[in-house]
Short mmCIF file of C-alpha atoms in Angstrom, two decimals:
data_model
loop_
_atom_site.label_atom_id
_atom_site.label_comp_id
_atom_site.label_asym_id
_atom_site.label_seq_id
_atom_site.Cartn_x
_atom_site.Cartn_y
_atom_site.Cartn_z
CA MET X 371 0.00 0.00 0.00
CA ASN X 372 2.78 2.36 1.08
CA ILE X 373 4.84 1.43 -1.96
CA ILE X 374 1.90 2.29 -4.22
CA LYS X 375 1.57 5.62 -2.40
CA ILE X 376 5.26 6.39 -2.89
CA GLN X 377 5.04 5.39 -6.55
CA THR X 378 1.98 7.61 -6.99
CA SER X 379 3.69 10.54 -5.24
CA ASN X 380 6.79 9.97 -7.42
CA LYS X 381 4.55 10.12 -10.46
CA TYR X 382 3.07 13.40 -9.23
CA THR X 383 6.54 14.80 -8.49
CA LYS X 384 7.69 13.83 -12.00
CA LYS X 385 4.55 15.43 -13.46
CA LEU X 386 5.13 18.56 -11.40
CA ILE X 387 8.76 18.75 -12.50
CA SER X 388 7.80 18.38 -16.17
CA VAL X 389 5.07 21.05 -15.78
CA PHE X 390 7.67 23.31 -14.11
CA PHE X 391 10.10 22.73 -17.00
CA ILE X 392 7.41 23.41 -19.59
CA ILE X 393 6.45 26.67 -17.83
CA THR X 394 10.10 27.72 -17.53
CA ALA X 395 10.71 26.90 -21.21
CA MET X 396 7.61 28.89 -22.16
CA GLN X 397 8.84 31.80 -20.06
CA LEU X 398 12.24 31.68 -21.76
CA GLY X 399 10.50 31.42 -25.13
CA GLY X 400 8.48 34.43 -24.05
CA CYS X 401 11.71 36.33 -23.48
CA ALA X 402 12.43 35.89 -27.18
CA ASN X 403 9.21 37.77 -27.94
CA LEU X 404 10.13 40.53 -25.50
CA GLY X 405 12.79 43.03 -26.34
CA VAL X 406 13.59 45.23 -29.30
CA GLN X 407 15.37 45.15 -32.64
CA PRO X 408 18.84 46.76 -32.75
CA TRP X 409 17.46 49.89 -34.48
CA GLU X 410 14.89 50.39 -31.70
CA ARG X 411 17.50 51.07 -29.03
CA ASP X 412 17.46 54.87 -29.28
CA LEU X 413 16.01 55.36 -25.77
CA LEU X 414 17.68 52.34 -24.15
CA ALA X 415 21.09 53.52 -25.40
CA LYS X 416 20.87 56.79 -23.45
CA ASP X 417 23.35 57.07 -20.55
CA GLU X 418 20.55 57.68 -18.06
CA MET X 419 18.89 54.38 -19.02
CA ALA X 420 21.96 52.36 -17.95
CA LEU X 421 21.27 50.25 -14.86
CA ASN X 422 24.36 51.72 -13.21
CA ALA X 423 23.69 55.35 -14.21
CA ASP X 424 24.82 57.58 -11.30
CA ALA X 425 27.35 54.85 -10.34
CA ILE X 426 29.32 57.30 -8.17
CA ASP X 427 26.17 58.37 -6.26
CA ILE X 428 25.16 54.73 -5.81
CA GLY X 429 28.64 53.82 -4.50
CA LEU X 430 28.57 56.66 -1.97
CA ASP X 431 25.01 55.83 -0.85
CA GLU X 432 25.79 52.13 -0.47
CA HIS X 433 28.73 53.01 1.79
CA ILE X 434 26.41 55.11 3.99
CA TYR X 435 23.68 52.47 4.19
CA PHE X 436 26.24 49.67 4.66
CA SER X 437 27.52 51.40 7.79
CA LYS X 438 24.10 52.50 9.15
CA GLU X 439 21.78 49.56 8.49
CA GLY X 440 21.69 45.80 9.15
CA THR X 441 21.55 44.72 5.49
CA SER X 442 23.81 45.49 2.54
CA GLY X 443 24.32 44.44 -1.07
CA GLY X 444 21.71 43.05 -3.47
CA ARG X 445 22.50 45.37 -6.35
CA SER X 446 26.02 43.94 -6.54
CA PHE X 447 28.37 42.13 -4.16
CA ALA X 448 27.72 42.87 -0.46
CA GLY X 449 31.35 42.25 0.46
CA GLY X 450 33.04 43.31 3.65
CA GLY X 451 35.02 46.43 3.28
CA CYS X 452 35.10 48.76 6.25
CA GLY X 453 34.83 49.00 9.98
CA CYS X 454 32.56 52.00 9.61
CA ASN X 455 30.71 53.10 12.69
CA MET L 1172 6.33 40.55 -57.22
CA GLN L 1173 5.24 43.71 -55.45
CA LEU L 1174 5.56 41.91 -52.13
CA SER L 1175 9.09 40.67 -52.76
CA LYS L 1176 10.13 44.18 -53.88
CA SER L 1177 8.84 45.71 -50.64
CA LYS L 1178 10.62 42.95 -48.70
CA LYS L 1179 13.85 43.80 -50.51
CA ILE L 1180 13.41 47.49 -49.66
CA THR L 1181 12.77 46.65 -46.02
CA ALA L 1182 15.90 44.51 -45.92
CA LEU L 1183 17.91 47.26 -47.60
CA LEU L 1184 16.61 49.85 -45.17
CA ALA L 1185 17.43 47.60 -42.21
CA THR L 1186 20.95 47.02 -43.54
CA ALA L 1187 21.43 50.73 -44.11
CA THR L 1188 20.18 51.54 -40.60
CA CYS L 1189 22.50 48.94 -39.08
CA THR L 1190 25.45 50.27 -41.07
CA LEU L 1191 24.69 53.81 -39.92
CA LEU L 1192 24.31 52.70 -36.31
CA ASN L 1193 27.56 50.73 -36.51
CA ALA L 1194 29.35 53.69 -38.04
CA GLY L 1195 28.09 55.82 -35.16
CA ALA L 1196 29.24 53.26 -32.64
CA GLN L 1197 32.67 53.06 -34.27
CA ALA L 1198 33.02 56.84 -34.27
CA GLN L 1199 32.12 56.81 -30.57
CA GLU L 1200 34.73 54.12 -29.95
CA THR L 1201 37.45 56.01 -31.83
CA LYS L 1202 36.75 59.06 -29.71
CA SER L 1203 36.64 57.20 -26.42
CA GLU L 1204 39.55 54.86 -27.19
CA ASN L 1205 42.07 57.59 -26.58
CA ASP L 1206 40.31 59.28 -23.70
CA TRP L 1207 40.00 58.57 -20.05
CA GLN L 1208 36.60 59.37 -18.60
CA PHE L 1209 36.86 60.86 -15.09
CA ASP L 1210 34.00 60.92 -12.62
CA THR L 1211 34.66 62.75 -9.38
CA ALA L 1212 32.56 63.60 -6.36
CA ILE L 1213 32.81 65.00 -2.87
CA LEU L 1214 30.18 64.14 -0.29
CA TYR L 1215 29.42 65.51 3.15
CA TYR L 1216 27.30 63.41 5.50
CA GLY L 1217 26.41 64.92 8.86
CA GLU L 1218 24.23 63.55 11.65
CA THR L 1219 22.75 65.89 14.26
CA ASP L 1220 25.10 65.67 17.30
CA ARG L 1221 26.75 62.50 16.02
CA VAL L 1222 29.01 61.33 13.20
CA SER L 1223 30.09 63.47 10.28
CA LEU L 1224 31.83 62.16 7.20
CA LEU L 1225 33.63 63.78 4.31
CA GLU L 1226 34.22 61.46 1.35
CA GLY L 1227 35.96 62.09 -1.97
CA VAL L 1228 35.87 59.82 -5.04
CA ILE L 1229 37.88 59.81 -8.25
CA SER L 1230 36.89 57.20 -10.79
CA ALA L 1231 38.78 56.83 -14.09
CA THR L 1232 37.48 54.69 -16.94
CA LYS L 1233 39.20 53.88 -20.20
CA ASP L 1234 37.54 52.11 -23.09
CA PHE L 1235 40.15 50.16 -25.08
CA GLY L 1236 37.58 49.17 -27.72
CA ASP L 1237 36.04 45.76 -28.44
CA GLN L 1238 34.27 45.94 -25.07
CA ARG L 1239 37.55 45.98 -23.17
CA VAL L 1240 37.12 48.50 -20.36
CA LEU L 1241 39.33 49.41 -17.40
CA ASN L 1242 37.94 51.22 -14.39
CA THR L 1243 40.01 52.37 -11.42
CA LYS L 1244 38.62 54.15 -8.40
CA LEU L 1245 40.12 55.94 -5.42
CA VAL L 1246 37.97 56.76 -2.39
CA ILE L 1247 39.19 58.72 0.62
CA ASP L 1248 36.97 59.45 3.58
CA THR L 1249 37.40 60.94 6.99
CA LEU L 1250 35.01 60.27 9.85
CA THR L 1251 34.70 62.25 13.08
CA GLY L 1252 32.18 62.58 15.87
CA ALA L 1253 30.18 60.51 18.26
CA SER L 1254 28.57 57.11 17.80
CA ALA L 1255 25.90 55.42 19.98
CA THR L 1256 27.64 52.77 22.10
CA GLY L 1257 24.57 50.63 22.77
CA ALA L 1258 24.55 51.41 26.53
CA VAL L 1259 21.19 52.78 27.79
CA SER L 1260 20.70 56.30 29.13
CA GLN L 1261 20.03 56.63 32.86
CA PRO L 1262 18.48 59.33 35.10
CA TYR L 1263 22.00 59.92 36.45
CA ALA L 1264 25.45 60.57 34.97
CA GLN L 1265 27.42 57.56 33.73
CA THR L 1266 31.19 57.15 33.32
CA PHE L 1267 32.75 54.87 30.71
CA SER L 1268 36.35 53.94 29.88
CA ARG L 1269 37.51 54.92 26.43
CA PRO L 1270 38.05 51.95 24.05
CA SER L 1271 41.84 52.42 24.31
CA GLY L 1272 41.68 52.23 28.13
CA ASP L 1273 43.33 55.62 28.12
CA GLY L 1274 40.93 58.04 29.83
CA GLN L 1275 37.21 58.19 30.46
CA TYR L 1276 34.09 59.99 29.26
CA THR L 1277 30.97 60.91 31.20
CA THR L 1278 27.40 61.04 29.93
CA SER L 1279 24.92 63.50 31.50
CA PRO L 1280 21.68 62.29 33.15
CA ASN L 1281 19.02 61.21 30.59
CA GLU L 1282 21.58 61.48 27.78
CA LEU L 1283 22.24 58.60 25.37
CA PRO L 1284 25.82 57.35 25.85
CA LEU L 1285 27.87 58.34 22.81
CA ASP L 1286 31.56 57.66 22.38
CA ASP L 1287 32.98 60.83 20.88
CA THR L 1288 36.48 59.49 20.21
CA PHE L 1289 35.80 58.32 16.66
CA LYS L 1290 38.20 59.78 14.20
CA ASP L 1291 39.29 57.71 11.26
CA THR L 1292 40.55 58.12 7.73
CA ARG L 1293 39.97 55.44 5.13
CA VAL L 1294 41.66 55.02 1.76
CA GLN L 1295 40.20 52.60 -0.76
CA LEU L 1296 41.56 51.61 -4.16
CA SER L 1297 39.73 49.41 -6.61
CA ALA L 1298 40.15 48.30 -10.20
CA ASN L 1299 37.95 46.40 -12.61
CA TRP L 1300 38.76 44.97 -16.04
CA THR L 1301 36.13 43.85 -18.55
CA GLN L 1302 37.22 41.52 -21.33
CA PRO L 1303 35.14 39.73 -23.96
CA ILE L 1304 36.03 36.02 -24.04
CA TYR L 1305 33.58 34.68 -26.59
CA LYS L 1306 30.84 36.02 -28.83
CA ASP L 1307 28.49 38.07 -26.59
CA THR L 1308 30.20 36.86 -23.40
CA ARG L 1309 32.33 39.09 -21.18
CA VAL L 1310 34.35 38.52 -18.05
CA ASN L 1311 34.84 41.13 -15.32
CA LEU L 1312 37.83 40.86 -13.00
CA GLY L 1313 38.01 43.12 -9.97
CA GLY L 1314 40.23 43.82 -7.01
CA ASN L 1315 40.03 46.22 -4.10
CA ILE L 1316 41.95 47.22 -1.01
CA SER L 1317 40.73 49.46 1.79
CA ARG L 1318 42.80 50.66 4.73
CA GLU L 1319 41.84 52.56 7.85
CA TYR L 1320 43.54 52.88 11.24
CA ASP L 1321 42.11 49.69 12.79
CA TYR L 1322 40.89 47.87 9.69
CA LEU L 1323 42.27 46.36 6.49
CA SER L 1324 40.10 44.89 3.77
CA VAL L 1325 41.32 43.12 0.63
CA GLY L 1326 39.03 41.58 -1.95
CA THR L 1327 38.73 40.13 -5.40
CA SER L 1328 35.79 39.35 -7.66
CA VAL L 1329 35.13 37.60 -10.94
CA SER L 1330 31.95 37.56 -12.96
CA ALA L 1331 30.86 36.47 -16.42
CA GLU L 1332 27.94 37.86 -18.37
CA SER L 1333 26.37 36.70 -21.60
CA ASP L 1334 23.90 38.37 -23.96
CA PHE L 1335 21.11 36.41 -25.63
CA TYR L 1336 18.20 37.09 -27.98
CA ASN L 1337 19.58 40.08 -29.89
CA LYS L 1338 21.19 41.35 -26.64
CA ASN L 1339 17.72 41.71 -25.11
CA THR L 1340 18.58 39.28 -22.32
CA THR L 1341 21.78 39.34 -20.27
CA ALA L 1342 22.66 36.71 -17.68
CA LEU L 1343 25.38 37.24 -15.09
CA PHE L 1344 27.09 34.98 -12.59
CA GLY L 1345 29.72 36.31 -10.22
CA LEU L 1346 31.76 35.36 -7.18
CA SER L 1347 33.66 37.58 -4.78
CA TYR L 1348 35.95 36.97 -1.85
CA GLN L 1349 36.74 39.58 0.78
CA PHE L 1350 39.26 39.28 3.58
CA ASP L 1351 39.08 41.78 6.45
CA SER L 1352 41.61 42.16 9.24
CA ILE L 1353 40.58 44.03 12.41
CA ASP L 1354 42.96 45.47 14.98
CA PRO L 1355 40.81 47.57 17.34
CA VAL L 1356 42.17 50.38 19.46
CA GLY L 1357 42.99 48.93 22.90
CA GLY L 1358 42.65 45.35 21.64
CA ARG L 1359 39.55 43.21 21.08
CA PRO L 1360 37.24 43.08 24.11
CA ILE L 1361 36.33 39.57 25.25
CA GLY L 1362 32.66 38.98 24.35
CA LEU L 1363 30.28 39.86 27.21
CA SER L 1364 33.17 40.77 29.54
CA THR L 1365 32.51 43.66 31.93
CA MET L 1366 33.96 47.03 31.01
CA VAL L 1367 36.55 48.01 33.61
CA VAL L 1368 35.99 51.59 34.77
CA ASN L 1369 38.35 53.32 37.18
CA ASN L 1370 36.02 54.81 39.80
CA GLY L 1371 38.79 55.03 42.37
CA GLN L 1372 38.38 51.40 43.49
CA PHE L 1373 41.98 50.64 42.40
CA GLY L 1374 43.42 53.17 44.83
CA ALA L 1375 44.98 56.58 44.31
CA GLY L 1376 47.52 57.67 41.73
CA ASP L 1377 47.45 58.61 38.05
CA ALA L 1378 49.79 57.12 35.48
CA GLY L 1379 52.99 59.08 35.41
CA ASP L 1380 52.74 60.11 39.07
CA ALA L 1381 55.25 58.82 41.53
CA GLY L 1382 52.57 56.71 43.18
CA ASP L 1383 50.75 55.35 40.13
CA ALA L 1384 49.80 52.02 41.70
CA GLY L 1385 46.07 52.78 41.21
CA GLU L 1386 46.47 53.36 37.49
CA ASP L 1387 48.67 50.28 37.11
CA ALA L 1388 46.05 48.14 38.88
CA PHE L 1389 43.34 49.58 36.58
CA GLU L 1390 45.41 48.86 33.48
CA ALA L 1391 46.06 45.29 34.62
CA ALA L 1392 42.31 44.77 35.19
CA PHE L 1393 41.47 46.43 31.84
CA ASP L 1394 43.97 44.21 29.98
CA GLN L 1395 42.28 41.14 31.49
CA THR L 1396 39.22 41.93 29.32
CA ARG L 1397 41.20 42.37 26.10
CA ILE L 1398 42.86 40.23 23.43
CA THR L 1399 45.63 42.21 21.76
CA ASP L 1400 46.35 40.43 18.46
CA THR L 1401 44.39 41.11 15.25
CA ASP L 1402 41.42 39.02 14.16
CA ASP L 1403 39.83 38.61 10.76
CA LYS L 1404 36.73 37.75 8.84
CA SER L 1405 36.13 36.24 5.40
CA THR L 1406 33.16 36.93 3.15
CA VAL L 1407 32.19 34.98 0.04
CA ASP L 1408 29.42 36.33 -2.19
CA ALA L 1409 27.68 34.67 -5.12
CA LEU L 1410 25.54 36.73 -7.46
CA PHE L 1411 23.11 35.60 -10.17
CA GLY L 1412 21.62 38.32 -12.34
CA LEU L 1413 19.21 38.49 -15.25
CA THR L 1414 18.55 41.66 -17.25
CA GLN L 1415 15.73 41.80 -19.79
CA VAL L 1416 14.76 44.49 -22.26
CA ILE L 1417 10.94 44.58 -22.21
CA ASN L 1418 10.34 47.07 -24.99
CA ARG L 1419 11.78 50.26 -26.49
CA ARG L 1420 11.16 52.12 -23.20
CA MET L 1421 11.60 49.57 -20.45
CA LEU L 1422 14.12 47.15 -19.02
CA VAL L 1423 14.20 45.08 -15.84
CA GLN L 1424 16.90 43.44 -13.77
CA LEU L 1425 16.53 40.60 -11.28
CA ASN L 1426 19.36 39.54 -8.97
CA TYR L 1427 19.70 36.83 -6.38
CA SER L 1428 22.70 36.98 -4.10
CA TYR L 1429 24.05 34.79 -1.36
CA SER L 1430 26.66 36.03 1.06
CA THR L 1431 28.40 34.15 3.82
CA SER L 1432 30.74 35.68 6.39
CA SER L 1433 32.76 33.97 9.08
CA GLY L 1434 35.24 35.11 11.67
CA TYR L 1435 35.22 38.21 13.83
CA LEU L 1436 31.80 39.82 13.25
CA ASN L 1437 31.63 41.85 16.49
CA ASP L 1438 31.80 45.61 16.59
CA PRO L 1439 34.61 45.99 19.15
CA TYR L 1440 33.32 49.42 20.28
CA LYS L 1441 29.73 48.39 21.06
CA LEU L 1442 28.41 47.92 24.61
CA LEU L 1443 25.37 46.59 26.50
CA SER L 1444 24.01 47.74 29.86
CA LEU L 1445 23.36 45.09 32.52
CA VAL L 1446 20.50 46.48 34.65
CA ASN L 1447 18.70 45.44 37.86
CA THR L 1448 14.94 44.97 38.21
CA ASN L 1449 14.58 48.74 38.61
CA GLY L 1450 16.32 49.34 35.25
CA GLU L 1451 19.44 50.79 36.89
CA THR L 1452 22.78 49.97 35.26
CA GLN L 1453 24.90 47.66 37.39
CA SER L 1454 27.69 47.20 34.87
CA VAL L 1455 28.44 47.60 31.19
CA LEU L 1456 29.37 44.62 29.00
CA HIS L 1457 31.09 44.30 25.62
CA GLU L 1458 28.82 42.87 22.93
CA ASN L 1459 29.20 39.38 21.47
CA ARG L 1460 27.84 38.37 18.05
CA PRO L 1461 27.87 34.94 16.37
CA ASP L 1462 31.00 34.21 14.31
CA SER L 1463 29.14 33.44 11.10
CA ARG L 1464 26.34 34.93 9.05
CA ALA L 1465 24.59 33.81 5.85
CA LYS L 1466 22.50 36.29 3.89
CA HIS L 1467 20.13 35.91 0.96
CA SER L 1468 18.81 38.79 -1.06
CA VAL L 1469 16.58 39.32 -4.06
CA PHE L 1470 16.89 42.60 -5.89
CA ALA L 1471 14.58 43.78 -8.68
CA GLN L 1472 15.07 46.98 -10.63
CA THR L 1473 13.22 48.52 -13.51
CA LYS L 1474 13.96 51.54 -15.66
CA TYR L 1475 11.43 53.26 -17.86
CA ALA L 1476 12.12 55.99 -20.41
CA PHE L 1477 9.44 58.65 -20.80
CA ASP L 1478 9.87 61.29 -23.50
CA ASN L 1479 11.53 63.75 -21.10
CA ALA L 1480 12.23 61.60 -18.07
CA VAL L 1481 13.64 58.31 -16.82
CA ALA L 1482 12.08 56.46 -13.87
CA ASP L 1483 14.25 54.08 -11.84
CA VAL L 1484 12.47 51.93 -9.26
CA SER L 1485 14.01 49.08 -7.29
CA TYR L 1486 13.01 46.73 -4.50
CA ARG L 1487 15.26 44.54 -2.37
CA PHE L 1488 14.23 41.75 -0.04
CA ALA L 1489 16.93 40.43 2.26
CA THR L 1490 16.95 37.81 4.98
CA ASP L 1491 19.71 36.12 6.98
CA ASP L 1492 20.37 33.58 9.71
CA TRP L 1493 20.65 36.38 12.31
CA GLU L 1494 16.90 36.69 11.60
CA ILE L 1495 17.23 40.21 10.17
CA THR L 1496 14.70 40.58 7.37
CA SER L 1497 14.58 43.81 5.41
CA HIS L 1498 12.62 45.50 2.64
CA THR L 1499 14.05 48.41 0.65
CA ILE L 1500 12.26 50.49 -1.97
CA ASP L 1501 14.34 52.99 -3.89
CA SER L 1502 13.03 55.30 -6.59
CA LYS L 1503 14.46 58.10 -8.70
CA LEU L 1504 12.87 60.16 -11.44
CA ARG L 1505 15.26 61.99 -13.72
CA TYR L 1506 13.36 64.79 -15.37
CA ASN L 1507 15.08 66.61 -18.24
CA LEU L 1508 14.39 70.36 -18.00
CA SER L 1509 16.25 70.97 -21.26
CA GLU L 1510 18.89 69.31 -23.44
CA SER L 1511 21.53 70.13 -20.84
CA ASP L 1512 19.74 70.32 -17.45
CA TYR L 1513 17.86 67.85 -15.31
CA ILE L 1514 16.44 67.47 -11.85
CA GLN L 1515 16.17 64.14 -10.08
CA PRO L 1516 13.99 63.63 -6.99
CA HIS L 1517 14.94 60.55 -4.91
CA PHE L 1518 12.91 58.61 -2.37
CA ARG L 1519 14.02 55.56 -0.42
CA TYR L 1520 12.24 53.56 2.26
CA TYR L 1521 13.94 50.91 4.39
CA GLN L 1522 12.52 48.61 7.03
CA GLN L 1523 14.27 45.86 9.00
CA SER L 1524 13.39 43.44 11.78
CA GLU L 1525 15.76 42.88 14.72
CA ALA L 1526 18.50 40.22 14.94
CA ASP L 1527 17.54 37.32 17.19
CA PHE L 1528 20.33 38.24 19.65
CA TYR L 1529 19.50 41.96 19.72
CA ARG L 1530 18.75 43.20 23.27
CA PRO L 1531 18.36 46.89 24.18
CA TYR L 1532 19.79 45.94 27.61
CA LEU L 1533 20.40 42.81 29.71
CA ASP L 1534 18.55 42.01 32.95
CA ASN L 1535 20.91 40.87 35.74
CA THR L 1536 18.28 38.51 37.16
CA ASP L 1537 18.41 36.46 33.91
CA ALA L 1538 21.24 34.14 32.87
CA LEU L 1539 23.65 35.82 30.40
CA PRO L 1540 22.83 34.82 26.82
CA ILE L 1541 25.66 33.46 24.62
CA PHE L 1542 25.22 36.25 22.06
CA ALA L 1543 23.93 39.75 22.65
CA SER L 1544 24.23 43.16 21.02
CA ALA L 1545 22.47 46.46 21.72
CA ASP L 1546 23.72 47.99 18.46
CA TYR L 1547 20.59 49.78 17.16
CA ARG L 1548 21.67 48.91 13.60
CA LEU L 1549 20.76 45.29 14.43
CA GLY L 1550 17.42 46.31 15.99
CA GLU L 1551 14.05 46.89 14.42
CA MET L 1552 13.95 50.15 12.48
CA THR L 1553 12.62 52.06 9.55
CA ALA L 1554 14.51 54.68 7.57
CA ILE L 1555 13.60 57.14 4.88
CA THR L 1556 15.69 59.18 2.46
CA VAL L 1557 14.36 62.09 0.45
CA GLY L 1558 16.60 64.00 -1.90
CA LEU L 1559 16.94 66.13 -4.97
CA LYS L 1560 19.73 66.31 -7.55
CA TYR L 1561 20.34 68.94 -10.16
CA GLY L 1562 22.63 68.18 -13.08
CA HIS L 1563 24.01 70.29 -15.89
CA LYS L 1564 25.95 69.36 -19.00
CA MET L 1565 28.27 72.12 -20.21
CA ASN L 1566 29.07 73.02 -23.82
CA ASN L 1567 32.46 71.28 -23.61
CA GLY L 1568 30.74 68.01 -22.67
CA HIS L 1569 31.77 68.17 -18.99
CA GLU L 1570 28.97 67.58 -16.51
CA TRP L 1571 28.41 68.72 -12.93
CA GLY L 1572 25.74 67.89 -10.41
CA VAL L 1573 24.71 68.84 -6.90
CA ARG L 1574 22.67 66.56 -4.65
CA ALA L 1575 21.03 67.29 -1.29
CA GLU L 1576 19.36 64.58 0.76
CA TYR L 1577 17.80 64.06 4.17
CA TYR L 1578 18.11 60.66 5.84
CA GLN L 1579 16.25 59.68 9.00
CA GLN L 1580 16.45 56.42 10.92
CA ASP L 1581 13.67 55.55 13.37
CA PRO L 1582 14.65 52.62 15.60
CA LYS L 1583 11.63 50.81 17.08
CA ASN L 1584 10.99 48.82 20.22
CA ALA L 1585 10.71 45.22 19.03
CA GLY L 1586 8.55 44.26 22.06
CA PHE L 1587 11.07 44.68 24.88
CA GLU L 1588 9.81 45.92 28.25
CA ASN L 1589 11.22 49.21 29.55
CA ILE L 1590 11.67 48.20 33.19
CA GLY L 1591 11.95 50.64 36.13
CA VAL L 1592 13.81 53.87 35.38
CA LEU L 1593 14.17 52.86 31.70
CA ALA L 1594 10.46 53.69 31.23
CA SER L 1595 11.36 57.39 31.44
CA GLN L 1596 14.32 57.09 29.02
CA ASP L 1597 14.28 57.39 25.23
CA LEU L 1598 15.90 54.07 24.33
CA TYR L 1599 15.19 54.35 20.60
CA PRO L 1600 16.11 57.88 19.53
CA SER L 1601 15.92 58.83 15.86
CA VAL L 1602 19.08 59.58 13.87
CA LYS L 1603 18.81 62.49 11.44
CA ALA L 1604 21.39 63.19 8.78
CA PHE L 1605 21.95 65.64 5.95
CA ILE L 1606 23.85 64.69 2.82
CA LEU L 1607 25.33 67.15 0.37
CA GLN L 1608 27.26 66.05 -2.71
CA PHE L 1609 28.94 67.81 -5.58
CA SER L 1610 30.02 65.81 -8.61
CA TYR L 1611 31.98 66.63 -11.74
CA SER L 1612 32.61 64.43 -14.79
CA PHE L 1613 34.99 65.11 -17.65
#
């Protein structure tokens, strides 16, 4: 009885895994539909659209928050770095 | 026939556009190949009655073409002022030994104990090299070193990123290793040892006097609570990132990072008050934190280009095995006033829960815990930042900016009872800071 149960649950797990893979594959396929053609990058190519625009400001802010709050990192490596009080 | 002709024209137009775009990109490269790009900034950070910091940054970037980029950065900062020790305020004056053991400081009645001896200068150097290794795949190699009076930090990082789907998707995987060496003033206090304060119980005599037996006895007792050699900590970070262009105006980034630290994770200058049932301080102890910490964080960022503005919104969720969970929302809106001027309002909200070993004070009727810290930065708190930046691009292509921000931290009581005299004390005072920054790029 137990063996049947395990086999059934294994079946379900396998089904779940394949469903998960199908969804992931569809998502990745979806990524192919997202995005732009190279000649549509006029706005994305602007300096202010870069993810690290204001890199100097971000670096200075992260140093402040690193030394004043309990959490750091996320955007890039959290690292160690200073004995700031 | 008509259809195939129009197809041909479309293809020709696309080719022409690509050629033009490539030509533009090449011209850009030729210009930047010979030039260093410098980004500099000076920042003042000042808390009301507490720490103030002056920090300067010079970043130099050189594009060697073919996506090979070198960035070097020098940061120098100097910190002065007072920092909350973690000890509670009392309705009477309190005397503490300075971290070095050399001298004392006294806190007035109902005043939060602050150690005003902090004065430190830090110099940090870092370099990063980006190199393409295969079609649409780049490797970043980084190194950094940071030195201050009682602290040395050396680190290295490596990451690889690949573009897919017409460069609309970029995946990144990176690892970093950081080694920190700590050599606190006066040595490392033994965790949860009692701070030795010379209240005259060691007998008369100051150091240097003929009869300095009292001072010698104090120093001997003080040294009993200290370990003099340096200690260190190691941090390994792993970062997985995915960036996706959504459409002509929008892109998103999603990061997961895991960070593990081990070694000396205490703050050697932080204290805890041991109080009686009436909330009166009986002695002051040195904090003791666990010697390892594992953190997970998820970071999501999106940027959206309006016709005259760019919105930048990010959210970070972080959790760790010290039981600190935090949420951070950060948003900026860059609004272009003209071709050469912009303003950028900034808003940030931060909220964290307390570490499982956080205690605002210890009760002397309870057994001492193994780990305890009263550092408010490990307690429950919220913080907000509001700011405004103005930027201007000059005719020669140089750019300057000025940024003013207000930052306020509001520590909260995470359900601890304020016993006896502590009921009349402000154990969770707010910290208010002003930030002013000037930047110049050329």
